[in-house]
Short mmCIF file of C-alpha atoms in Angstrom, two decimals:
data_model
loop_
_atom_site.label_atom_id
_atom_site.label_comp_id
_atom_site.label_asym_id
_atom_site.label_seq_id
_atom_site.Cartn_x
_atom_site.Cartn_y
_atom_site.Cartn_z
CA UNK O 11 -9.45 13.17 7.77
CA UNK O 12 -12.12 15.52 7.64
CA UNK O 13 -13.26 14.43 4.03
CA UNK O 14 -11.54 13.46 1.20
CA UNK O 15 -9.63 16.41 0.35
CA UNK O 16 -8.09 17.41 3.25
CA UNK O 17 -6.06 15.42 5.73
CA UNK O 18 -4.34 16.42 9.09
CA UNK O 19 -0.76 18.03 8.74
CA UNK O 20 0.14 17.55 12.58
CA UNK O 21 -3.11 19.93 14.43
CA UNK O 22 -3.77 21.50 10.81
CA UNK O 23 -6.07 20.81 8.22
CA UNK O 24 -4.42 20.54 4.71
CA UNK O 25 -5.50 19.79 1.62
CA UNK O 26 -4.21 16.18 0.86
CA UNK O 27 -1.81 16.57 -2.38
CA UNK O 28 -0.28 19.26 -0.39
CA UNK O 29 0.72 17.08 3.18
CA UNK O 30 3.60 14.69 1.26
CA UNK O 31 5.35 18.03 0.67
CA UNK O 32 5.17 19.89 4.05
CA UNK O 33 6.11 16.27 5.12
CA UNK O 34 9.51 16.35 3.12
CA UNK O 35 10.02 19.67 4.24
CA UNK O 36 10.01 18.80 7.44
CA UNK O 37 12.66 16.38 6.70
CA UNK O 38 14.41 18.27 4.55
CA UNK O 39 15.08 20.44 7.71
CA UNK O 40 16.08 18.04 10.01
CA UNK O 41 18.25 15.62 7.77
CA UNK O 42 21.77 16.59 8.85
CA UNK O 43 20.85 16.90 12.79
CA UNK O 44 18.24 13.81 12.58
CA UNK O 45 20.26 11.11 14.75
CA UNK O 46 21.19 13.37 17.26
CA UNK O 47 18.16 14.68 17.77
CA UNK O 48 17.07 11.11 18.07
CA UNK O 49 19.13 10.34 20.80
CA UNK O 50 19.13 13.88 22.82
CA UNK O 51 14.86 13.49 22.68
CA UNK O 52 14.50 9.82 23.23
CA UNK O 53 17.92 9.76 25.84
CA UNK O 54 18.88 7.02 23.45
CA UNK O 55 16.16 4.73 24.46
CA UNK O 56 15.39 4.58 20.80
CA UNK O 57 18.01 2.18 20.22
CA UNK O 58 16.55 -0.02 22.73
CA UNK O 59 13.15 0.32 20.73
CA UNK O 60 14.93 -0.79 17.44
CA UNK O 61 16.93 -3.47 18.84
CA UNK O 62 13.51 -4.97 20.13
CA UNK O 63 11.78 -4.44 16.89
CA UNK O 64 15.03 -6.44 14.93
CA UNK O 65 14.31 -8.80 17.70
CA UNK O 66 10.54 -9.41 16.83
CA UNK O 67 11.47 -9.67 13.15
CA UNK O 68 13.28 -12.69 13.36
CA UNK O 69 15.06 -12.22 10.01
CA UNK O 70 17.40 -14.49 9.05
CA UNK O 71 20.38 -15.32 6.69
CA UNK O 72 19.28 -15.51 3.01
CA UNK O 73 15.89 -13.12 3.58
CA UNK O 74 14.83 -10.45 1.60
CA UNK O 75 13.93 -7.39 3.70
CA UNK O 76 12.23 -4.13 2.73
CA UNK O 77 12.54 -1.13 5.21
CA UNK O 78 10.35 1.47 4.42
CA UNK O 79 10.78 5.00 5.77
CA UNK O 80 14.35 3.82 6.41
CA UNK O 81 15.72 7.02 7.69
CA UNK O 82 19.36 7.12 8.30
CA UNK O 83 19.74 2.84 8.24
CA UNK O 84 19.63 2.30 11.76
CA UNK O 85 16.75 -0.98 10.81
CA UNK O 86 18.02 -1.33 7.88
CA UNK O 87 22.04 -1.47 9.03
CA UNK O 88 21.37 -4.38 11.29
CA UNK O 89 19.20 -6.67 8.81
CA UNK O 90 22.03 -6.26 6.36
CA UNK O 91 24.10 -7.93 8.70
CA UNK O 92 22.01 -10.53 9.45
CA UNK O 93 20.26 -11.66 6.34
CA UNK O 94 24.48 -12.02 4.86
CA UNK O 95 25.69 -12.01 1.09
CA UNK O 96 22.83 -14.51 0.42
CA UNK O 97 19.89 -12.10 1.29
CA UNK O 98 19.18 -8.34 0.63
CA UNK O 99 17.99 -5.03 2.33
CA UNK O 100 15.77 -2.96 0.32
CA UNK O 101 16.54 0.94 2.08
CA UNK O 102 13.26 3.05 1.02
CA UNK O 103 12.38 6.64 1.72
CA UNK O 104 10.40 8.90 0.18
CA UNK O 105 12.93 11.94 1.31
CA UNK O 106 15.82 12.77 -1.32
CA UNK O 107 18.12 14.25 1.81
CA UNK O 108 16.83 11.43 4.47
CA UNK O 109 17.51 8.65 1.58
CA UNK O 110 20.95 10.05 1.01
CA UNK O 111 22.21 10.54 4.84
CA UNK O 112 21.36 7.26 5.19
CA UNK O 113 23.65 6.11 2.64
CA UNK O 114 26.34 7.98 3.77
CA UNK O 115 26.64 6.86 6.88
CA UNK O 116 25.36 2.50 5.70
CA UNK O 117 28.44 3.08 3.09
CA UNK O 118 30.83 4.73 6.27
CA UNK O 119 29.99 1.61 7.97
CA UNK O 120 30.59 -0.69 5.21
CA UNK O 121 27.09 -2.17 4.62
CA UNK O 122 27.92 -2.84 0.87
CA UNK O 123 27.27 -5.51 -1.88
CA UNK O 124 23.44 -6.83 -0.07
CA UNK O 125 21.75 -3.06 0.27
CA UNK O 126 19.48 -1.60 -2.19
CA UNK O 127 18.39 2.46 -1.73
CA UNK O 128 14.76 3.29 -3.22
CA UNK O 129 13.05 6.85 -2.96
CA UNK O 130 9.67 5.62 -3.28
CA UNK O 131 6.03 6.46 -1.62
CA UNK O 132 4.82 3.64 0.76
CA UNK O 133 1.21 4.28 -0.77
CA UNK O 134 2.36 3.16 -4.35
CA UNK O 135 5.36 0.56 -4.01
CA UNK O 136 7.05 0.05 -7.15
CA UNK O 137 7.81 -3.99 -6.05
CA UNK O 138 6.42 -7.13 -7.52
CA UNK O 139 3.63 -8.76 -4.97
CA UNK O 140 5.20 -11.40 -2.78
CA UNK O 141 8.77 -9.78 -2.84
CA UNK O 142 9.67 -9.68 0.38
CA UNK O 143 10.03 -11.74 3.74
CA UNK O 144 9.59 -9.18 5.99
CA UNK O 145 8.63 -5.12 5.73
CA UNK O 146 9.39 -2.65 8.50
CA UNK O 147 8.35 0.75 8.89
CA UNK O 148 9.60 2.55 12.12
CA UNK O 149 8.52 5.59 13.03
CA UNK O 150 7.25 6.87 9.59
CA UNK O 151 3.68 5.55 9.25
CA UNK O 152 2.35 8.62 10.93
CA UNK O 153 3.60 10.96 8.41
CA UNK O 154 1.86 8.63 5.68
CA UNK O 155 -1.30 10.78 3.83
CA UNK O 156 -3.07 7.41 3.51
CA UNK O 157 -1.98 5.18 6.11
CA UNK O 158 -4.72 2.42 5.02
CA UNK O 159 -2.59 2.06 1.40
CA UNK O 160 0.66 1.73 2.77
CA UNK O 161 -0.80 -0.55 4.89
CA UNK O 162 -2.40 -2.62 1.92
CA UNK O 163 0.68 -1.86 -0.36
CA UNK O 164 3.30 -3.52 2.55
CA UNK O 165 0.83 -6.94 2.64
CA UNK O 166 1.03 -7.13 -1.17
CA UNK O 167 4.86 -7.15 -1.59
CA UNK O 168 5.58 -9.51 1.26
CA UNK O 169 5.48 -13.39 0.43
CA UNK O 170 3.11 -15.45 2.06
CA UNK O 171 4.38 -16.74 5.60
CA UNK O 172 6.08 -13.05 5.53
CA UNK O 173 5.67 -10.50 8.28
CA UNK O 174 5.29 -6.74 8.85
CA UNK O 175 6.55 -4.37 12.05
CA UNK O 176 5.72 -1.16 12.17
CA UNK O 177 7.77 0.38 15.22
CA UNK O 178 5.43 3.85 16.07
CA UNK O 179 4.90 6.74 18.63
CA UNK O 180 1.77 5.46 20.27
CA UNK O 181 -0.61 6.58 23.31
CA UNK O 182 0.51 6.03 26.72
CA UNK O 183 -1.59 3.48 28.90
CA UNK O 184 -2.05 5.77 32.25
CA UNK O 185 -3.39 9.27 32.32
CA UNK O 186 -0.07 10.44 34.30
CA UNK O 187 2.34 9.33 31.90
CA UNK O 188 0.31 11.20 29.06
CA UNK O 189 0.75 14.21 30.75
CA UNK O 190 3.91 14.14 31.50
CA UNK O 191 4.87 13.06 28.01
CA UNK O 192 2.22 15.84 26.84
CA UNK O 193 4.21 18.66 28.79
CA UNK O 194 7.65 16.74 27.33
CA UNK O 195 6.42 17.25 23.64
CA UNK O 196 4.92 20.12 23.44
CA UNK O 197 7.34 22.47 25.75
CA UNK O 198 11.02 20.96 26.03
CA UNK O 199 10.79 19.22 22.40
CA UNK O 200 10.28 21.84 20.46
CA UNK O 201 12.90 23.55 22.20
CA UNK O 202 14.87 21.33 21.90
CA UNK O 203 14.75 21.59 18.06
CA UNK O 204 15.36 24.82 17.65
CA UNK O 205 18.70 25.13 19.97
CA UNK O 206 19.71 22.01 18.22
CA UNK O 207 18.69 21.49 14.96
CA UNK O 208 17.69 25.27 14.46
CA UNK O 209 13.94 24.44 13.45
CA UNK O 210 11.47 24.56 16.78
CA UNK O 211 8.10 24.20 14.55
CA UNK O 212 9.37 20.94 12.19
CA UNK O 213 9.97 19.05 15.89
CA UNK O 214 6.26 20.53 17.04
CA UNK O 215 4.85 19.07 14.01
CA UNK O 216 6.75 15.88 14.94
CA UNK O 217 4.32 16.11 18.47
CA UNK O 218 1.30 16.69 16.63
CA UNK O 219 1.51 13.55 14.22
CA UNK O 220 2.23 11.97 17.15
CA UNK O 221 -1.03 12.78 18.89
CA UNK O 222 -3.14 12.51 15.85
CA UNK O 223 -2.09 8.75 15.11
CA UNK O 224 -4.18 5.75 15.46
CA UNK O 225 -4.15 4.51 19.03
CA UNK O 226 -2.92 0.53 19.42
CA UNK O 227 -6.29 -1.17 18.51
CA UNK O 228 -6.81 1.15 16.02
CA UNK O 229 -4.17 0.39 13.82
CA UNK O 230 -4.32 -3.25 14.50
CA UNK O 231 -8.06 -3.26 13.06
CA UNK O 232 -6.12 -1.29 10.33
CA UNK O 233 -3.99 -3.97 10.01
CA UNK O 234 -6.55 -6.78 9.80
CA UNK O 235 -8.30 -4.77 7.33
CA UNK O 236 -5.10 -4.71 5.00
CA UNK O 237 -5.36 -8.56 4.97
CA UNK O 238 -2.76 -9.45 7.95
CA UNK O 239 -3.29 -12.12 10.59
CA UNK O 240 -2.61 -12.94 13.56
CA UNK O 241 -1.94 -9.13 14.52
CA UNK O 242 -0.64 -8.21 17.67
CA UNK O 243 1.18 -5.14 19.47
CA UNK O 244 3.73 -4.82 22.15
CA UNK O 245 3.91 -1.79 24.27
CA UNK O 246 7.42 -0.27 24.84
CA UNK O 247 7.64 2.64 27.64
CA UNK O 248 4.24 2.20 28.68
CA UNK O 249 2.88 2.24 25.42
CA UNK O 250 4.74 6.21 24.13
CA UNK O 251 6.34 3.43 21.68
CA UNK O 252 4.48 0.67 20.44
CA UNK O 253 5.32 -2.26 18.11
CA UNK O 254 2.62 -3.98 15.57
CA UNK O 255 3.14 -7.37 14.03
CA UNK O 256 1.11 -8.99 11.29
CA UNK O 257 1.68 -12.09 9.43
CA UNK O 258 0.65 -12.43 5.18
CA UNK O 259 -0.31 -15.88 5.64
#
């Protein structure tokens, strides 16, 4: 952020109350193609990403679970089943047309009865402190204006002992791998976007926010800062994906 009235929209400078809207746009755009694109750009690894971040939750039966920037439910899905009829999924978004794909297809799958939907802004929850056992955010962070509140706002609502994950596009750890991944984004992605899902420059924005995101360390300071312990990060296909833990204690 240059200063504080403008923030980065991907490589662009934008003034800040203008970024949550080009941000739903984007999404807006994307909605109805979003898991496919998903698994055509990631060649479906990104179910192996989830599946490790559900791992590092460790949820269980009777927990309440908030999962912001929920998406389509594919977090949010698999804590349902696992915290049972005695616990409950909180699905949040702040996209209308994300918000309500994912419902479709949670409701299609018959996640009923222990799932909540909220359109709400991760900078400005609208939960009670100590709400939650755990809070999960995967892959949205980046497209937050103010990364720092979200990141205070998730340590307020969880309960003490409770933890956060935030599953994010990260920096690679060797210089080759960043430029393969570099030529990857910036020439087949977009591509990729528009033969798919029609819209090449919402999927180059997507490799923008990617770049401009705090590195690992970074965002673990971040996450001390925001009152978490005992943070930590796991690297996932040498570190394009990383996973950060932190622990309200």
């Amino acid at each position: 952020m240059s200063d504080d009235k403008t923030t980065h929209f991907g490589y662009q400078e934008v003034p800040v109350k203008e970024k949550a809207s080009r941000v739903r746009a984007v999404f807006d755009s994307v909605a109805t193609r979003y898991d496919l694109m998903n698994d055509l750009m990631s060649l479906g690894i990104h179910r192996l990403w989830k599946r490790r971040t559900i791992e590092l939750a460790g949820v269980r039966r009777g927990q309440r679970v908030l999962d912001l920037a929920a998406g389509t439910g594919d977090l949010a899905e698999q804590f349902a089943r696992i915290v049972g009829a005695d616990g409950g999924v909180v699905m949040s978004d702040i996209n209308q047309a994300m918000l309500a794909q994912g419902r479709e297809r949670l409701v299609d799958a018959g996640i009923v009865g222990n799932l909540d939907y909220v359109l709400a802004d991760a900078e400005t929850l609208p939960f009670a402190g100590n709400s939650f056992d755990c809070v999960t955010i995967g892959f949205g962070l980046r497209n937050v204006t103010h990364k720092q509140y979200a990141l205070n706002e998730i340590c307020r609502v969880l309960r003490p002992g409770g933890r956060a994950l935030i599953l994010e596009f990260s920096h690679p750890t060797t210089k080759p791998l960043a430029k393969a991944y570099d030529l990857y984004s910036f020439s087949v992605l977009p591509n990729l976007g528009r033969l798919v899902a029609g819209d090449a420059d919402s999927y180059r924005y997507l490799a923008e926010s990617i770049r401009m995101h705090p590195d690992q360390e970074t965002l673990r300071s971040m996450m001390e800062q925001a009152g978490f312990e005992r943070c930590e990060f796991v690297n996932l296909t040498g570190g394009i994906v990383a996973i950060h833990r932190g622990y309200k204690l």
